[in-house]
PDB file of C-alpha atoms in Angstrom:
ATOM      1  CA  MET A1206      -4.957  -2.104 -43.640  1.00 80.00           C
ATOM      2  CA  PHE A1207      -2.543  -4.084 -42.111  1.00 79.00           C
ATOM      3  CA  ILE A1208      -0.398  -1.887 -41.531  1.00 83.00           C
ATOM      4  CA  ALA A1209      -3.295  -0.200 -39.682  1.00 87.00           C
ATOM      5  CA  GLN A1210      -4.399  -2.994 -37.462  1.00 88.00           C
ATOM      6  CA  GLU A1211      -0.800  -3.918 -36.208  1.00 89.00           C
ATOM      7  CA  LEU A1212      -0.067  -0.083 -35.458  1.00 89.00           C
ATOM      8  CA  ARG A1213      -3.627   0.488 -33.817  1.00 89.00           C
ATOM      9  CA  LYS A1214      -2.696  -2.744 -30.726  1.00 90.00           C
ATOM     10  CA  LYS A1215       1.010  -1.860 -30.989  1.00 93.00           C
ATOM     11  CA  ASN A1216       1.489   2.492 -30.547  1.00 95.00           C
ATOM     12  CA  ILE A1217      -1.906   4.423 -31.003  1.00 96.00           C
ATOM     13  CA  ALA A1218       0.461   7.411 -31.362  1.00 96.00           C
ATOM     14  CA  GLU A1219       1.833   5.918 -34.570  1.00 96.00           C
ATOM     15  CA  TYR A1220      -1.319   4.697 -35.772  1.00 96.00           C
ATOM     16  CA  LEU A1221      -2.859   7.963 -36.135  1.00 97.00           C
ATOM     17  CA  LEU A1222       0.176   9.558 -37.732  1.00 96.00           C
ATOM     18  CA  TYR A1223       0.054   6.390 -39.964  1.00 96.00           C
ATOM     19  CA  MET A1224      -3.938   7.533 -40.872  1.00 96.00           C
ATOM     20  CA  TRP A1225      -3.212  11.081 -41.443  1.00 97.00           C
ATOM     21  CA  GLN A1226      -0.686   9.571 -43.980  1.00 95.00           C
ATOM     22  CA  VAL A1227      -3.202   7.390 -45.129  1.00 96.00           C
ATOM     23  CA  GLU A1228      -5.533  10.423 -45.944  1.00 97.00           C
ATOM     24  CA  ASP A1229      -2.769  11.922 -47.886  1.00 96.00           C
ATOM     25  CA  THR A1230      -1.769   9.458 -50.370  1.00 95.00           C
ATOM     26  CA  ILE A1231      -5.554   8.981 -50.635  1.00 97.00           C
ATOM     27  CA  ARG A1232      -5.956  13.066 -51.672  1.00 97.00           C
ATOM     28  CA  ALA A1233      -2.711  12.220 -53.641  1.00 96.00           C
ATOM     29  CA  PHE A1234      -4.578   9.824 -55.690  1.00 96.00           C
ATOM     30  CA  GLY A1235      -7.079  12.022 -56.461  1.00 96.00           C
ATOM     31  CA  CYS A1236      -9.546  10.129 -54.009  1.00 95.00           C
ATOM     32  CA  SER A1237      -9.422   7.214 -56.898  1.00 96.00           C
ATOM     33  CA  LEU A1238      -9.727   3.603 -56.137  1.00 96.00           C
ATOM     34  CA  PRO A1239      -8.793   2.735 -59.732  1.00 96.00           C
ATOM     35  CA  ARG A1240      -5.926   4.635 -59.013  1.00 96.00           C
ATOM     36  CA  ILE A1241      -5.202   3.529 -56.038  1.00 97.00           C
ATOM     37  CA  ARG A1242      -5.778  -0.171 -56.818  1.00 95.00           C
ATOM     38  CA  ARG A1243      -3.134  -0.165 -59.860  1.00 95.00           C
ATOM     39  CA  GLU A1244      -0.834   2.560 -58.490  1.00 95.00           C
ATOM     40  CA  TYR A1245      -0.705   2.146 -54.818  1.00 95.00           C
ATOM     41  CA  ILE A1246      -1.485  -1.355 -53.865  1.00 95.00           C
ATOM     42  CA  ASP A1247      -0.433  -3.591 -56.727  1.00 94.00           C
ATOM     43  CA  ARG A1248       3.173  -2.450 -55.315  1.00 93.00           C
ATOM     44  CA  PHE A1249       2.847  -4.327 -52.505  1.00 92.00           C
ATOM     45  CA  ASP A1250       3.789  -8.321 -52.444  1.00 92.00           C
ATOM     46  CA  TYR A1251       0.535  -9.070 -51.288  1.00 92.00           C
ATOM     47  CA  SER A1252      -1.954 -11.841 -52.050  1.00 93.00           C
ATOM     48  CA  ASP A1253      -4.719 -11.290 -54.575  1.00 94.00           C
ATOM     49  CA  GLU A1254      -6.859 -11.842 -51.540  1.00 95.00           C
ATOM     50  CA  GLN A1255      -5.183  -9.016 -49.605  1.00 94.00           C
ATOM     51  CA  LYS A1256      -5.408  -7.238 -52.326  1.00 94.00           C
ATOM     52  CA  GLU A1257      -8.871  -7.025 -52.272  1.00 95.00           C
ATOM     53  CA  GLU A1258      -8.906  -6.559 -49.001  1.00 95.00           C
ATOM     54  CA  GLU A1259      -7.015  -4.081 -49.211  1.00 95.00           C
ATOM     55  CA  ALA A1260      -8.748  -2.474 -51.733  1.00 96.00           C
ATOM     56  CA  ASP A1261     -11.854  -2.403 -49.935  1.00 96.00           C
ATOM     57  CA  TRP A1262     -10.288  -0.986 -46.714  1.00 96.00           C
ATOM     58  CA  PHE A1263      -9.088   2.203 -49.409  1.00 96.00           C
ATOM     59  CA  GLY A1264     -12.538   2.205 -51.008  1.00 96.00           C
ATOM     60  CA  ASN A1265     -14.020   3.042 -47.077  1.00 96.00           C
ATOM     61  CA  LEU A1266     -12.279   5.118 -45.853  1.00 97.00           C
ATOM     62  CA  ILE A1267     -12.624   7.208 -49.777  1.00 97.00           C
ATOM     63  CA  ARG A1268     -16.462   7.041 -49.281  1.00 97.00           C
ATOM     64  CA  MET A1269     -16.073   8.336 -46.052  1.00 97.00           C
ATOM     65  CA  MET A1270     -13.869  11.437 -47.078  1.00 96.00           C
ATOM     66  CA  ASN A1271     -16.401  12.344 -49.284  1.00 95.00           C
ATOM     67  CA  GLU A1272     -19.330  12.141 -46.999  1.00 96.00           C
ATOM     68  CA  GLU A1273     -17.957  13.850 -44.158  1.00 96.00           C
ATOM     69  CA  GLY A1274     -15.889  16.457 -46.388  1.00 94.00           C
ATOM     70  CA  CYS A1275     -12.571  15.588 -45.962  1.00 94.00           C
ATOM     71  CA  ARG A1276     -11.160  15.327 -49.582  1.00 92.00           C
ATOM     72  CA  GLU A1277      -9.255  17.996 -49.657  1.00 93.00           C
ATOM     73  CA  GLN A1278      -8.073  18.757 -46.577  1.00 93.00           C
ATOM     74  CA  GLY A1279      -8.905  17.069 -43.117  1.00 92.00           C
ATOM     75  CA  HIS A1280      -9.679  14.451 -40.791  1.00 95.00           C
ATOM     76  CA  LEU A1281     -11.435  11.298 -41.172  1.00 95.00           C
ATOM     77  CA  GLN A1282     -14.127  10.914 -38.006  1.00 96.00           C
ATOM     78  CA  ILE A1283     -12.445   8.110 -36.546  1.00 95.00           C
ATOM     79  CA  ASN A1284      -8.635   9.745 -36.483  1.00 96.00           C
ATOM     80  CA  ARG A1285     -10.392  12.867 -34.561  1.00 96.00           C
ATOM     81  CA  VAL A1286     -11.800  10.585 -32.328  1.00 97.00           C
ATOM     82  CA  THR A1287      -8.747   8.773 -31.957  1.00 96.00           C
ATOM     83  CA  LEU A1288      -7.067  11.994 -30.687  1.00 97.00           C
ATOM     84  CA  GLN A1289      -9.942  13.123 -28.965  1.00 97.00           C
ATOM     85  CA  MET A1290      -9.540   9.826 -26.662  1.00 97.00           C
ATOM     86  CA  LEU A1291      -5.684  11.368 -26.353  1.00 97.00           C
ATOM     87  CA  ILE A1292      -6.547  14.352 -25.740  1.00 97.00           C
ATOM     88  CA  GLU A1293      -8.877  13.291 -22.676  1.00 97.00           C
ATOM     89  CA  LEU A1294      -6.478  10.842 -21.217  1.00 97.00           C
ATOM     90  CA  HIS A1295      -3.617  13.706 -21.335  1.00 97.00           C
ATOM     91  CA  ALA A1296      -6.226  15.848 -19.000  1.00 96.00           C
ATOM     92  CA  GLN A1297      -7.070  12.460 -16.527  1.00 97.00           C
ATOM     93  CA  LEU A1298      -2.822  12.084 -16.793  1.00 97.00           C
ATOM     94  CA  LEU A1299      -2.205  15.604 -15.820  1.00 96.00           C
ATOM     95  CA  GLU A1300      -4.783  16.052 -13.309  1.00 95.00           C
ATOM     96  CA  SER A1301      -3.802  13.224 -11.224  1.00 95.00           C
ATOM     97  CA  PRO A1302      -1.199  12.666  -8.424  1.00 94.00           C
ATOM     98  CA  LYS A1303      -0.177   9.277  -9.742  1.00 94.00           C
ATOM     99  CA  PHE A1304       1.588   9.535 -12.959  1.00 95.00           C
ATOM    100  CA  PRO A1305       4.266  12.441 -12.215  1.00 95.00           C
ATOM    101  CA  PHE A1306       6.767  11.461 -14.845  1.00 95.00           C
ATOM    102  CA  TYR A1307       3.843  12.961 -17.231  1.00 97.00           C
ATOM    103  CA  ASN A1308       3.704  15.982 -16.003  1.00 95.00           C
ATOM    104  CA  THR A1309       7.787  16.007 -16.067  1.00 96.00           C
ATOM    105  CA  ALA A1310       7.991  15.304 -19.935  1.00 96.00           C
ATOM    106  CA  TYR A1311       4.644  17.457 -20.097  1.00 97.00           C
ATOM    107  CA  TYR A1312       6.285  20.113 -18.845  1.00 96.00           C
ATOM    108  CA  LYS A1313       9.469  19.747 -20.665  1.00 96.00           C
ATOM    109  CA  VAL A1314       7.725  19.939 -24.569  1.00 96.00           C
ATOM    110  CA  LEU A1315       5.332  22.711 -23.319  1.00 95.00           C
ATOM    111  CA  PRO A1316       8.455  25.194 -24.007  1.00 95.00           C
ATOM    112  CA  PHE A1317       7.867  23.686 -28.094  1.00 93.00           C
ATOM    113  CA  ILE A1318       4.374  23.589 -27.670  1.00 92.00           C
ATOM    114  CA  VAL A1319       3.776  27.612 -26.970  1.00 89.00           C
ATOM    115  CA  GLU A1320       6.230  27.880 -29.745  1.00 88.00           C
ATOM    116  CA  LEU A1321       4.789  26.195 -32.699  1.00 86.00           C
ATOM    117  CA  ARG A1322       1.598  27.609 -31.611  1.00 83.00           C
ATOM    118  CA  GLY A1323       3.463  31.830 -31.450  1.00 80.00           C
ATOM    119  CA  ARG A1324       4.867  30.464 -35.894  1.00 77.00           C
ATOM    120  CA  GLY A1325       1.651  30.362 -36.339  1.00 68.00           C
ATOM    121  CA  ALA A1326       0.037  26.579 -35.280  1.00 55.00           C
ATOM    122  CA  ASP A1327      -3.552  27.349 -34.742  1.00 59.00           C
ATOM    123  CA  LYS A1328      -4.184  29.281 -31.630  1.00 63.00           C
ATOM    124  CA  GLN A1329      -7.275  26.959 -30.681  1.00 75.00           C
ATOM    125  CA  GLU A1330      -5.767  23.575 -31.142  1.00 83.00           C
ATOM    126  CA  ASN A1331      -5.716  21.458 -28.235  1.00 90.00           C
ATOM    127  CA  GLU A1332      -1.829  20.679 -27.112  1.00 93.00           C
ATOM    128  CA  ILE A1333      -1.623  17.043 -28.352  1.00 96.00           C
ATOM    129  CA  GLU A1334      -3.626  18.148 -31.440  1.00 94.00           C
ATOM    130  CA  THR A1335      -0.203  20.531 -31.820  1.00 93.00           C
ATOM    131  CA  CYS A1336       2.247  17.654 -30.910  1.00 95.00           C
ATOM    132  CA  PHE A1337       1.393  15.557 -33.764  1.00 95.00           C
ATOM    133  CA  ASN A1338       1.037  17.989 -36.047  1.00 93.00           C
ATOM    134  CA  ALA A1339       4.659  18.647 -35.548  1.00 93.00           C
ATOM    135  CA  LEU A1340       5.640  14.819 -35.910  1.00 95.00           C
ATOM    136  CA  TYR A1341       3.485  14.425 -38.535  1.00 95.00           C
ATOM    137  CA  GLY A1342       5.282  18.316 -40.195  1.00 92.00           C
ATOM    138  CA  VAL A1343       8.627  16.368 -39.509  1.00 94.00           C
ATOM    139  CA  MET A1344       7.926  13.437 -40.948  1.00 93.00           C
ATOM    140  CA  MET A1345       6.463  14.710 -44.088  1.00 92.00           C
ATOM    141  CA  LEU A1346       9.773  16.784 -44.400  1.00 92.00           C
ATOM    142  CA  ARG A1347      12.267  13.759 -43.831  1.00 91.00           C
ATOM    143  CA  LEU A1348       9.724  11.621 -46.778  1.00 90.00           C
ATOM    144  CA  ARG A1349      11.011  15.031 -49.016  1.00 91.00           C
ATOM    145  CA  LYS A1350      14.396  15.018 -47.479  1.00 92.00           C
ATOM    146  CA  ALA A1351      14.066  18.408 -46.702  1.00 93.00           C
ATOM    147  CA  GLU A1352      16.446  19.636 -44.565  1.00 92.00           C
ATOM    148  CA  ILE A1353      15.416  19.629 -40.422  1.00 91.00           C
ATOM    149  CA  SER A1354      16.970  22.639 -38.310  1.00 90.00           C
ATOM    150  CA  PRO A1355      18.819  20.882 -35.428  1.00 92.00           C
ATOM    151  CA  ASP A1356      16.314  22.929 -33.098  1.00 90.00           C
ATOM    152  CA  THR A1357      13.722  21.210 -34.973  1.00 89.00           C
ATOM    153  CA  GLN A1358      15.205  18.325 -34.236  1.00 92.00           C
ATOM    154  CA  HIS A1359      15.718  18.589 -31.066  1.00 93.00           C
ATOM    155  CA  ALA A1360      12.116  19.613 -30.427  1.00 92.00           C
ATOM    156  CA  VAL A1361      10.670  16.771 -32.349  1.00 94.00           C
ATOM    157  CA  LYS A1362      12.186  14.498 -30.387  1.00 95.00           C
ATOM    158  CA  GLU A1363      11.290  15.570 -27.101  1.00 96.00           C
ATOM    159  CA  ILE A1364       8.344  15.893 -28.367  1.00 96.00           C
ATOM    160  CA  SER A1365       8.658  12.402 -29.888  1.00 96.00           C
ATOM    161  CA  THR A1366       9.145  11.057 -26.219  1.00 96.00           C
ATOM    162  CA  PHE A1367       6.547  12.887 -25.006  1.00 97.00           C
ATOM    163  CA  ILE A1368       3.808  11.089 -26.965  1.00 98.00           C
ATOM    164  CA  GLY A1369       5.418   8.351 -26.260  1.00 97.00           C
ATOM    165  CA  MET A1370       4.593   8.013 -23.382  1.00 97.00           C
ATOM    166  CA  LEU A1371       0.886   9.096 -23.790  1.00 98.00           C
ATOM    167  CA  SER A1372       0.975   6.291 -26.171  1.00 97.00           C
ATOM    168  CA  ASP A1373       2.278   4.116 -23.570  1.00 96.00           C
ATOM    169  CA  TYR A1374      -0.509   4.831 -21.209  1.00 97.00           C
ATOM    170  CA  TYR A1375      -2.962   4.611 -23.497  1.00 97.00           C
ATOM    171  CA  LYS A1376      -2.033   1.209 -24.341  1.00 96.00           C
ATOM    172  CA  LYS A1377      -2.100  -0.265 -20.319  1.00 95.00           C
ATOM    173  CA  ASP A1378      -5.380   1.848 -19.865  1.00 95.00           C
ATOM    174  CA  LYS A1379      -6.669  -0.099 -22.503  1.00 93.00           C
ATOM    175  CA  GLU A1380      -5.158  -3.522 -21.477  1.00 93.00           C
ATOM    176  CA  GLU A1381      -5.506  -2.871 -17.446  1.00 92.00           C
ATOM    177  CA  GLY A1382      -7.450   0.298 -16.892  1.00 91.00           C
ATOM    178  CA  LEU A1383      -4.811   3.310 -14.969  1.00 91.00           C
ATOM    179  CA  LYS A1384      -6.676   4.025 -11.478  1.00 89.00           C
ATOM    180  CA  PHE A1385      -6.337   7.727 -11.313  1.00 85.00           C
ATOM    181  CA  GLU A1386      -6.742   8.663  -7.784  1.00 78.00           C
TER     182      GLU A1386
END
């Protein structure tokens, strides 16, 4: 919860990737709050009050995962809404002539997106979701200390730069409001 709150303020892309990881963490502990509390939350250097807040947060996420039918796979509605906001902002940025650097970054990563889709990624998936899935997949590989090919590393670096730019525009839009025309 504490990490998520900070990330949401600073970088929406990192926040979304973190929340996907939280969903997987919950699944890894069998959606069991007592296990998450004992085997995960207790490992952090939190006060008792912070541990209770964290446990409440995880408990709410577990409840939502149960209610939304994503105990085994998929994403919580709150995370899908965040992704949708980024997808909509992406479309607005591409349509506007005021963001040529964003357009350039997009066309730079487009071949990677096409290649990812060709490798079996969901063809109906939005391009931004494809980017996030690639970033998350490589993040999971790194956590497992799996080898990542130089081509994949290069693609992920480019995608990361592009998603970082989208995240920056998201923050600027929330703080100041972007003018698209």
